[in-house]
Amino acid sequence: MMHVSTVSPALRGSLRDRILRALRRYWPLYLMAIPGMLYFIIYKIVPIFGAVIAFKNFTIKKGIWGSPWAQPWYQHYKYFFRSPSNVRIITNTITLSLGKLVVGLLPPLIFALAISECRNKYVARAIQTVSYLPHFLSWAVVYGICLTMLSESTGVINGLIKSFGGKTIPFLTSNKYFRGVLIGSDLWKNLGWGAITYIAAIMGVDTTLYEAATVDGCGRLRQIIHVTLPGIRKIFVVLMIMNVGKILNVSFTQVNVMMNDSVRQSGEIIDTWIYTEGLGKLNYSLSTAVGLLKSVISFMLVFATNRLARKWECAIW
């Protein structure tokens, strides 16, 4: 016992000394990290405690802790799942999320492979620069572009259809086409930006592997299949895990800007329903409850996807 009591303070002192030495040596780096840490503490960690209003009948006057508890505790979840539009908005959310998941992973990968295989590097850089510029446009501007191109009365595409004697297509006012417009506009906006990560990963593949494949008689296509894709598969899996975590978070801004009453049947998602039923009617407990449910499901999806990736050792090629 005497031996343990004499060693432990020394160990504690040694650990304390190492921490102090690290603080004295790297204090500029820790100082630079403080604003980022404060941001996450204030805007990410502290609001977690406010999630308790998902189980209360919250009113601004009584505050978070003064508001009475919901009876039963799952009252707001019961209201959400018994809503007449429940099945429709969940179906729309999952359909749009899966569509965006596919176009957010595969087309940028194919686009990145095409740019990396371009022999003229100046042309490749020009295409890459032009392709990611739409990412910086707001959804209001993107909707204006869609309106110019797809409007049934004044749109460029429908104008071409009419000039050839065809019948105009209501892209923006038909439930049949609206989901495709949402997914397609998202692809156009984020294609170049999503390809940046893949291009960086492709540049990091060992060039000696390509040389060995050339010696073995592999053409460019076989080099892509057997060298490039296996070399970037971990990046693909990481991006897939991150996108699966956002599978219930269809862009609220995009849908809210582009949706109208004619396409509400196919375009309304969970977030727009929360905005209307929760924030529009000042039912903050309902919006918090549904948001908390989405977060829990997203966490479970990320955890399950990560476990599958580890179990299969990323052997998806």
mmCIF file of C-alpha atoms in Angstrom:
data_model
loop_
_atom_site.group_PDB
_atom_site.id
_atom_site.type_symbol
_atom_site.label_atom_id
_atom_site.label_comp_id
_atom_site.label_asym_id
_atom_site.label_seq_id
_atom_site.Cartn_x
_atom_site.Cartn_y
_atom_site.Cartn_z
ATOM 1 C CA MET A 1 0.000 0.000 0.000
ATOM 2 C CA MET A 2 2.892 2.347 0.825
ATOM 3 C CA HIS A 3 4.409 1.564 -2.560
ATOM 4 C CA VAL A 4 1.194 2.441 -4.427
ATOM 5 C CA SER A 5 0.688 5.650 -2.485
ATOM 6 C CA THR A 6 4.220 6.849 -3.272
ATOM 7 C CA VAL A 7 4.082 5.979 -6.980
ATOM 8 C CA SER A 8 0.662 7.394 -7.844
ATOM 9 C CA PRO A 9 1.484 11.050 -6.952
ATOM 10 C CA ALA A 10 4.621 10.776 -9.064
ATOM 11 C CA LEU A 11 2.633 9.506 -11.998
ATOM 12 C CA ARG A 12 0.105 12.277 -11.528
ATOM 13 C CA GLY A 13 2.895 14.827 -11.315
ATOM 14 C CA SER A 14 4.508 13.452 -14.466
ATOM 15 C CA LEU A 15 1.222 13.654 -16.378
ATOM 16 C CA ARG A 16 0.656 17.178 -15.112
ATOM 17 C CA ASP A 17 4.137 18.183 -16.178
ATOM 18 C CA ARG A 18 3.627 16.759 -19.660
ATOM 19 C CA ILE A 19 0.366 18.664 -20.038
ATOM 20 C CA LEU A 20 1.965 21.904 -18.877
ATOM 21 C CA ARG A 21 4.913 21.405 -21.222
ATOM 22 C CA ALA A 22 2.553 20.773 -24.129
ATOM 23 C CA LEU A 23 0.554 23.910 -23.262
ATOM 24 C CA ARG A 24 3.716 26.033 -23.070
ATOM 25 C CA ARG A 25 5.077 24.616 -26.329
ATOM 26 C CA TYR A 26 1.927 24.602 -28.446
ATOM 27 C CA TRP A 27 -0.020 27.457 -26.851
ATOM 28 C CA PRO A 28 -0.513 29.296 -30.200
ATOM 29 C CA LEU A 29 -2.242 26.227 -31.654
ATOM 30 C CA TYR A 30 -4.468 25.800 -28.606
ATOM 31 C CA LEU A 31 -5.273 29.501 -28.744
ATOM 32 C CA MET A 32 -6.321 29.162 -32.394
ATOM 33 C CA ALA A 33 -8.522 26.181 -31.476
ATOM 34 C CA ILE A 34 -10.480 28.113 -28.821
ATOM 35 C CA PRO A 35 -12.953 29.845 -31.234
ATOM 36 C CA GLY A 36 -13.782 26.522 -32.895
ATOM 37 C CA MET A 37 -14.242 24.830 -29.522
ATOM 38 C CA LEU A 38 -16.488 27.662 -28.315
ATOM 39 C CA TYR A 39 -18.559 27.398 -31.500
ATOM 40 C CA PHE A 40 -19.203 23.680 -30.982
ATOM 41 C CA ILE A 41 -19.858 24.109 -27.261
ATOM 42 C CA ILE A 42 -22.330 26.988 -27.712
ATOM 43 C CA TYR A 43 -24.123 25.880 -30.879
ATOM 44 C CA LYS A 44 -23.767 22.092 -30.828
ATOM 45 C CA ILE A 45 -23.408 20.829 -27.253
ATOM 46 C CA VAL A 46 -25.419 23.302 -25.148
ATOM 47 C CA PRO A 47 -28.575 23.035 -27.365
ATOM 48 C CA ILE A 48 -28.621 19.282 -26.731
ATOM 49 C CA PHE A 49 -30.002 19.990 -23.255
ATOM 50 C CA GLY A 50 -32.895 21.852 -24.873
ATOM 51 C CA ALA A 51 -34.025 18.617 -26.536
ATOM 52 C CA VAL A 52 -35.929 17.894 -23.329
ATOM 53 C CA ILE A 53 -38.806 19.999 -24.694
ATOM 54 C CA ALA A 54 -39.540 17.091 -27.045
ATOM 55 C CA PHE A 55 -41.145 15.470 -24.000
ATOM 56 C CA LYS A 56 -42.838 18.627 -22.706
ATOM 57 C CA ASN A 57 -45.644 20.948 -23.713
ATOM 58 C CA PHE A 58 -43.274 23.842 -24.158
ATOM 59 C CA THR A 59 -44.381 27.469 -24.012
ATOM 60 C CA ILE A 60 -42.079 30.472 -24.313
ATOM 61 C CA LYS A 61 -43.653 32.124 -21.265
ATOM 62 C CA LYS A 62 -42.881 29.228 -18.909
ATOM 63 C CA GLY A 63 -39.516 28.351 -20.436
ATOM 64 C CA ILE A 64 -37.869 24.978 -20.855
ATOM 65 C CA TRP A 65 -37.849 23.877 -17.226
ATOM 66 C CA GLY A 66 -41.119 25.521 -16.238
ATOM 67 C CA SER A 67 -43.189 23.948 -19.002
ATOM 68 C CA PRO A 68 -45.241 20.881 -17.989
ATOM 69 C CA TRP A 69 -44.307 17.387 -19.109
ATOM 70 C CA ALA A 70 -46.284 15.879 -21.959
ATOM 71 C CA GLN A 71 -48.890 13.279 -20.999
ATOM 72 C CA PRO A 72 -48.054 10.682 -22.138
ATOM 73 C CA TRP A 73 -44.356 11.354 -22.712
ATOM 74 C CA TYR A 74 -44.616 10.273 -26.367
ATOM 75 C CA GLN A 75 -47.522 12.659 -27.078
ATOM 76 C CA HIS A 76 -45.755 14.554 -29.882
ATOM 77 C CA TYR A 77 -44.449 11.400 -31.549
ATOM 78 C CA LYS A 78 -48.000 10.014 -31.442
ATOM 79 C CA TYR A 79 -49.267 13.171 -33.150
ATOM 80 C CA PHE A 80 -46.593 12.898 -35.850
ATOM 81 C CA PHE A 81 -47.185 9.229 -36.666
ATOM 82 C CA ARG A 82 -50.971 9.691 -36.634
ATOM 83 C CA SER A 83 -50.823 12.697 -38.938
ATOM 84 C CA PRO A 84 -52.810 12.110 -42.180
ATOM 85 C CA SER A 85 -49.779 13.157 -44.224
ATOM 86 C CA ASN A 86 -47.343 10.985 -42.256
ATOM 87 C CA VAL A 87 -46.853 8.216 -44.846
ATOM 88 C CA ARG A 88 -46.640 10.700 -47.706
ATOM 89 C CA ILE A 89 -43.963 12.957 -46.208
ATOM 90 C CA ILE A 90 -41.851 10.004 -45.003
ATOM 91 C CA THR A 91 -42.085 8.400 -48.451
ATOM 92 C CA ASN A 92 -41.118 11.667 -50.147
ATOM 93 C CA THR A 93 -38.203 12.191 -47.761
ATOM 94 C CA ILE A 94 -36.781 8.688 -48.217
ATOM 95 C CA THR A 95 -37.292 8.722 -52.001
ATOM 96 C CA LEU A 96 -35.557 12.067 -52.441
ATOM 97 C CA SER A 97 -32.805 11.125 -49.973
ATOM 98 C CA LEU A 98 -32.015 7.861 -51.750
ATOM 99 C CA GLY A 99 -32.035 9.639 -55.115
ATOM 100 C CA LYS A 100 -29.652 12.292 -53.833
ATOM 101 C CA LEU A 101 -27.493 9.626 -52.183
ATOM 102 C CA VAL A 102 -27.010 7.880 -55.522
ATOM 103 C CA VAL A 103 -26.368 11.048 -57.544
ATOM 104 C CA GLY A 104 -24.124 12.347 -54.769
ATOM 105 C CA LEU A 105 -21.796 9.333 -54.919
ATOM 106 C CA LEU A 106 -21.670 7.765 -58.386
ATOM 107 C CA PRO A 107 -21.846 10.711 -60.864
ATOM 108 C CA PRO A 108 -19.111 12.687 -59.047
ATOM 109 C CA LEU A 109 -16.946 9.550 -59.040
ATOM 110 C CA ILE A 110 -17.429 9.035 -62.792
ATOM 111 C CA PHE A 111 -16.834 12.747 -63.415
ATOM 112 C CA ALA A 112 -13.634 12.678 -61.344
ATOM 113 C CA LEU A 113 -12.375 9.637 -63.283
ATOM 114 C CA ALA A 114 -13.098 11.418 -66.574
ATOM 115 C CA ILE A 115 -11.191 14.543 -65.488
ATOM 116 C CA SER A 116 -8.232 12.527 -64.191
ATOM 117 C CA GLU A 117 -8.030 10.661 -67.499
ATOM 118 C CA CYS A 118 -8.092 13.858 -69.577
ATOM 119 C CA ARG A 119 -4.730 14.181 -71.335
ATOM 120 C CA ASN A 120 -4.890 17.969 -71.674
ATOM 121 C CA LYS A 121 -4.452 19.185 -68.099
ATOM 122 C CA TYR A 122 -5.435 22.774 -68.968
ATOM 123 C CA VAL A 123 -8.768 21.577 -70.332
ATOM 124 C CA ALA A 124 -9.241 19.343 -67.286
ATOM 125 C CA ARG A 125 -8.622 22.250 -64.893
ATOM 126 C CA ALA A 126 -10.974 24.522 -66.825
ATOM 127 C CA ILE A 127 -13.750 21.907 -66.762
ATOM 128 C CA GLN A 128 -13.207 21.258 -63.071
ATOM 129 C CA THR A 129 -13.345 24.992 -62.241
ATOM 130 C CA VAL A 130 -16.523 25.578 -64.245
ATOM 131 C CA SER A 131 -18.186 22.465 -62.819
ATOM 132 C CA TYR A 132 -17.920 23.448 -59.157
ATOM 133 C CA LEU A 133 -18.985 27.078 -59.580
ATOM 134 C CA PRO A 134 -22.741 26.224 -59.279
ATOM 135 C CA HIS A 135 -22.054 24.946 -55.752
ATOM 136 C CA PHE A 136 -21.704 28.561 -54.588
ATOM 137 C CA LEU A 137 -25.071 29.640 -55.987
ATOM 138 C CA SER A 138 -28.001 29.939 -53.594
ATOM 139 C CA TRP A 139 -31.047 27.759 -54.138
ATOM 140 C CA ALA A 140 -33.053 30.881 -54.978
ATOM 141 C CA VAL A 141 -30.714 31.540 -57.918
ATOM 142 C CA VAL A 142 -30.829 27.869 -58.939
ATOM 143 C CA TYR A 143 -34.625 27.977 -58.912
ATOM 144 C CA GLY A 144 -34.508 31.047 -61.135
ATOM 145 C CA ILE A 145 -32.340 29.113 -63.592
ATOM 146 C CA CYS A 146 -34.716 26.131 -63.437
ATOM 147 C CA LEU A 147 -37.652 28.455 -64.047
ATOM 148 C CA THR A 148 -35.923 29.935 -67.078
ATOM 149 C CA MET A 149 -35.147 26.511 -68.501
ATOM 150 C CA LEU A 150 -38.172 24.419 -67.419
ATOM 151 C CA SER A 151 -41.156 26.769 -67.218
ATOM 152 C CA GLU A 152 -44.097 25.386 -69.152
ATOM 153 C CA SER A 153 -44.982 28.747 -70.692
ATOM 154 C CA THR A 154 -41.645 30.564 -71.097
ATOM 155 C CA GLY A 155 -39.011 27.882 -70.490
ATOM 156 C CA VAL A 156 -36.252 27.305 -73.035
ATOM 157 C CA ILE A 157 -36.742 23.531 -73.136
ATOM 158 C CA ASN A 158 -40.506 23.743 -73.596
ATOM 159 C CA GLY A 159 -39.921 26.403 -76.238
ATOM 160 C CA LEU A 160 -37.808 23.924 -78.194
ATOM 161 C CA ILE A 161 -40.447 21.232 -77.725
ATOM 162 C CA LYS A 162 -43.158 23.556 -79.068
ATOM 163 C CA SER A 163 -40.994 24.573 -82.032
ATOM 164 C CA PHE A 164 -40.832 20.910 -83.065
ATOM 165 C CA GLY A 165 -44.597 20.533 -82.695
ATOM 166 C CA GLY A 166 -44.535 18.701 -79.366
ATOM 167 C CA LYS A 167 -46.642 19.183 -76.260
ATOM 168 C CA THR A 168 -45.212 21.177 -73.390
ATOM 169 C CA ILE A 169 -44.180 19.363 -70.186
ATOM 170 C CA PRO A 170 -45.074 20.819 -66.733
ATOM 171 C CA PHE A 171 -41.727 20.085 -65.082
ATOM 172 C CA LEU A 172 -42.257 22.433 -62.132
ATOM 173 C CA THR A 173 -45.982 21.943 -61.564
ATOM 174 C CA SER A 174 -46.464 18.187 -62.027
ATOM 175 C CA ASN A 175 -46.022 15.581 -59.319
ATOM 176 C CA LYS A 176 -44.748 13.227 -62.009
ATOM 177 C CA TYR A 177 -41.639 15.312 -62.751
ATOM 178 C CA PHE A 178 -41.007 17.383 -59.634
ATOM 179 C CA ARG A 179 -38.880 14.821 -57.754
ATOM 180 C CA GLY A 180 -36.706 14.445 -60.840
ATOM 181 C CA VAL A 181 -36.271 18.226 -60.980
ATOM 182 C CA LEU A 182 -35.181 18.305 -57.327
ATOM 183 C CA ILE A 183 -32.671 15.473 -57.766
ATOM 184 C CA GLY A 184 -31.426 16.768 -61.123
ATOM 185 C CA SER A 185 -30.904 20.339 -59.883
ATOM 186 C CA ASP A 186 -29.043 18.982 -56.840
ATOM 187 C CA LEU A 187 -26.809 16.952 -59.155
ATOM 188 C CA TRP A 188 -26.083 19.979 -61.356
ATOM 189 C CA LYS A 189 -25.299 22.163 -58.333
ATOM 190 C CA ASN A 190 -23.004 19.744 -56.498
ATOM 191 C CA LEU A 191 -21.452 17.540 -59.209
ATOM 192 C CA GLY A 192 -18.179 19.415 -59.515
ATOM 193 C CA TRP A 193 -17.868 20.059 -55.796
ATOM 194 C CA GLY A 194 -18.422 16.398 -54.968
ATOM 195 C CA ALA A 195 -15.770 15.358 -57.501
ATOM 196 C CA ILE A 196 -13.032 17.344 -55.742
ATOM 197 C CA THR A 197 -12.595 14.726 -53.012
ATOM 198 C CA TYR A 198 -12.379 11.907 -55.542
ATOM 199 C CA ILE A 199 -9.856 13.818 -57.678
ATOM 200 C CA ALA A 200 -7.655 14.373 -54.629
ATOM 201 C CA ALA A 201 -7.898 10.669 -53.756
ATOM 202 C CA ILE A 202 -7.034 9.645 -57.328
ATOM 203 C CA MET A 203 -3.954 11.880 -57.270
ATOM 204 C CA GLY A 204 -2.832 10.079 -54.129
ATOM 205 C CA VAL A 205 -2.799 6.617 -55.729
ATOM 206 C CA ASP A 206 0.736 5.226 -56.040
ATOM 207 C CA THR A 207 1.946 5.814 -59.613
ATOM 208 C CA THR A 208 4.132 2.699 -59.512
ATOM 209 C CA LEU A 209 0.952 0.632 -59.511
ATOM 210 C CA TYR A 210 -0.007 2.124 -62.874
ATOM 211 C CA GLU A 211 3.466 1.407 -64.204
ATOM 212 C CA ALA A 212 3.245 -2.202 -63.048
ATOM 213 C CA ALA A 213 -0.219 -2.532 -64.616
ATOM 214 C CA THR A 214 1.116 -1.136 -67.897
ATOM 215 C CA VAL A 215 3.939 -3.670 -67.883
ATOM 216 C CA ASP A 216 1.360 -6.420 -67.327
ATOM 217 C CA GLY A 217 -0.499 -5.258 -70.434
ATOM 218 C CA CYS A 218 -3.423 -3.428 -68.791
ATOM 219 C CA GLY A 219 -5.117 -0.702 -70.792
ATOM 220 C CA ARG A 220 -6.567 2.471 -69.313
ATOM 221 C CA LEU A 221 -9.931 0.888 -68.537
ATOM 222 C CA ARG A 222 -8.405 -2.075 -66.723
ATOM 223 C CA GLN A 223 -6.090 0.264 -64.831
ATOM 224 C CA ILE A 224 -9.123 2.201 -63.615
ATOM 225 C CA ILE A 225 -10.877 -1.006 -62.537
ATOM 226 C CA HIS A 226 -7.921 -2.729 -60.892
ATOM 227 C CA VAL A 227 -5.793 0.203 -59.653
ATOM 228 C CA THR A 228 -7.748 3.462 -59.371
ATOM 229 C CA LEU A 229 -11.006 2.184 -57.900
ATOM 230 C CA PRO A 230 -9.387 -0.074 -55.267
ATOM 231 C CA GLY A 231 -7.060 2.806 -54.393
ATOM 232 C CA ILE A 232 -9.923 5.188 -53.581
ATOM 233 C CA ARG A 233 -12.433 2.716 -52.150
ATOM 234 C CA LYS A 234 -11.840 3.865 -48.566
ATOM 235 C CA ILE A 235 -12.661 7.438 -49.543
ATOM 236 C CA PHE A 236 -15.809 6.184 -51.249
ATOM 237 C CA VAL A 237 -16.873 4.314 -48.113
ATOM 238 C CA VAL A 238 -16.217 7.346 -45.886
ATOM 239 C CA LEU A 239 -18.325 9.560 -48.162
ATOM 240 C CA MET A 240 -21.030 6.919 -48.262
ATOM 241 C CA ILE A 241 -21.153 6.770 -44.459
ATOM 242 C CA MET A 242 -21.376 10.561 -44.248
ATOM 243 C CA ASN A 243 -24.148 10.700 -46.850
ATOM 244 C CA VAL A 244 -26.108 7.886 -45.189
ATOM 245 C CA GLY A 245 -26.073 9.965 -42.006
ATOM 246 C CA LYS A 246 -27.859 12.736 -43.911
ATOM 247 C CA ILE A 247 -30.399 10.444 -45.544
ATOM 248 C CA LEU A 248 -33.333 12.059 -43.695
ATOM 249 C CA ASN A 249 -32.030 15.590 -44.189
ATOM 250 C CA VAL A 250 -33.171 16.530 -47.667
ATOM 251 C CA SER A 251 -32.230 20.157 -48.325
ATOM 252 C CA PHE A 252 -35.014 22.154 -46.679
ATOM 253 C CA THR A 253 -33.984 25.333 -48.491
ATOM 254 C CA GLN A 254 -34.136 23.687 -51.902
ATOM 255 C CA VAL A 255 -37.560 22.103 -51.366
ATOM 256 C CA ASN A 256 -39.010 25.169 -49.647
ATOM 257 C CA VAL A 257 -37.898 27.449 -52.489
ATOM 258 C CA MET A 258 -38.943 25.202 -55.381
ATOM 259 C CA MET A 259 -42.146 23.651 -54.011
ATOM 260 C CA ASN A 260 -45.619 24.998 -54.770
ATOM 261 C CA ASP A 261 -49.148 23.804 -54.004
ATOM 262 C CA SER A 262 -49.345 21.889 -57.286
ATOM 263 C CA VAL A 263 -46.467 19.572 -56.319
ATOM 264 C CA ARG A 264 -46.929 19.410 -52.543
ATOM 265 C CA GLN A 265 -48.116 15.804 -52.869
ATOM 266 C CA SER A 266 -44.721 14.654 -54.150
ATOM 267 C CA GLY A 267 -42.451 17.371 -52.770
ATOM 268 C CA GLU A 268 -43.375 17.879 -49.127
ATOM 269 C CA ILE A 269 -40.779 16.365 -46.796
ATOM 270 C CA ILE A 270 -40.398 15.994 -43.050
ATOM 271 C CA ASP A 271 -38.550 19.309 -42.663
ATOM 272 C CA THR A 272 -41.177 21.334 -44.531
ATOM 273 C CA TRP A 273 -43.930 19.610 -42.516
ATOM 274 C CA ILE A 274 -42.090 20.528 -39.305
ATOM 275 C CA TYR A 275 -41.808 24.114 -40.516
ATOM 276 C CA THR A 276 -45.542 24.288 -41.203
ATOM 277 C CA GLU A 277 -46.907 22.298 -38.246
ATOM 278 C CA GLY A 278 -44.241 23.019 -35.667
ATOM 279 C CA LEU A 279 -42.732 26.452 -36.206
ATOM 280 C CA GLY A 280 -45.698 27.856 -38.162
ATOM 281 C CA LYS A 281 -48.093 27.017 -35.322
ATOM 282 C CA LEU A 282 -45.479 27.708 -32.594
ATOM 283 C CA ASN A 283 -45.518 24.049 -31.550
ATOM 284 C CA TYR A 284 -41.831 23.913 -30.674
ATOM 285 C CA SER A 285 -42.145 20.638 -28.792
ATOM 286 C CA LEU A 286 -43.433 18.879 -31.902
ATOM 287 C CA SER A 287 -40.631 20.190 -34.120
ATOM 288 C CA THR A 288 -38.020 19.260 -31.511
ATOM 289 C CA ALA A 289 -39.476 15.766 -31.078
ATOM 290 C CA VAL A 290 -39.376 15.017 -34.802
ATOM 291 C CA GLY A 291 -35.907 16.535 -35.122
ATOM 292 C CA LEU A 292 -34.670 14.374 -32.243
ATOM 293 C CA LEU A 293 -36.176 11.289 -33.866
ATOM 294 C CA LYS A 294 -34.376 12.098 -37.122
ATOM 295 C CA SER A 295 -31.073 12.512 -35.279
ATOM 296 C CA VAL A 296 -31.424 9.162 -33.515
ATOM 297 C CA ILE A 297 -32.275 7.349 -36.769
ATOM 298 C CA SER A 298 -29.371 9.057 -38.584
ATOM 299 C CA PHE A 299 -26.970 7.994 -35.827
ATOM 300 C CA MET A 300 -28.178 4.405 -36.054
ATOM 301 C CA LEU A 301 -27.754 4.428 -39.854
ATOM 302 C CA VAL A 302 -24.216 5.790 -39.615
ATOM 303 C CA PHE A 303 -23.308 3.248 -36.931
ATOM 304 C CA ALA A 304 -24.765 0.347 -38.933
ATOM 305 C CA THR A 305 -23.091 1.455 -42.181
ATOM 306 C CA ASN A 306 -19.750 1.814 -40.442
ATOM 307 C CA ARG A 307 -20.061 -1.629 -38.885
ATOM 308 C CA LEU A 308 -20.908 -3.180 -42.267
ATOM 309 C CA ALA A 309 -17.938 -1.435 -43.885
ATOM 310 C CA ARG A 310 -15.620 -2.809 -41.197
ATOM 311 C CA LYS A 311 -17.143 -6.273 -41.377
ATOM 312 C CA TRP A 312 -16.787 -6.515 -45.131
ATOM 313 C CA GLU A 313 -13.404 -4.753 -45.007
ATOM 314 C CA CYS A 314 -14.614 -2.326 -47.640
ATOM 315 C CA ALA A 315 -14.725 -5.188 -50.197
ATOM 316 C CA ILE A 316 -17.381 -3.542 -52.324
ATOM 317 C CA TRP A 317 -15.498 -3.674 -55.579
#
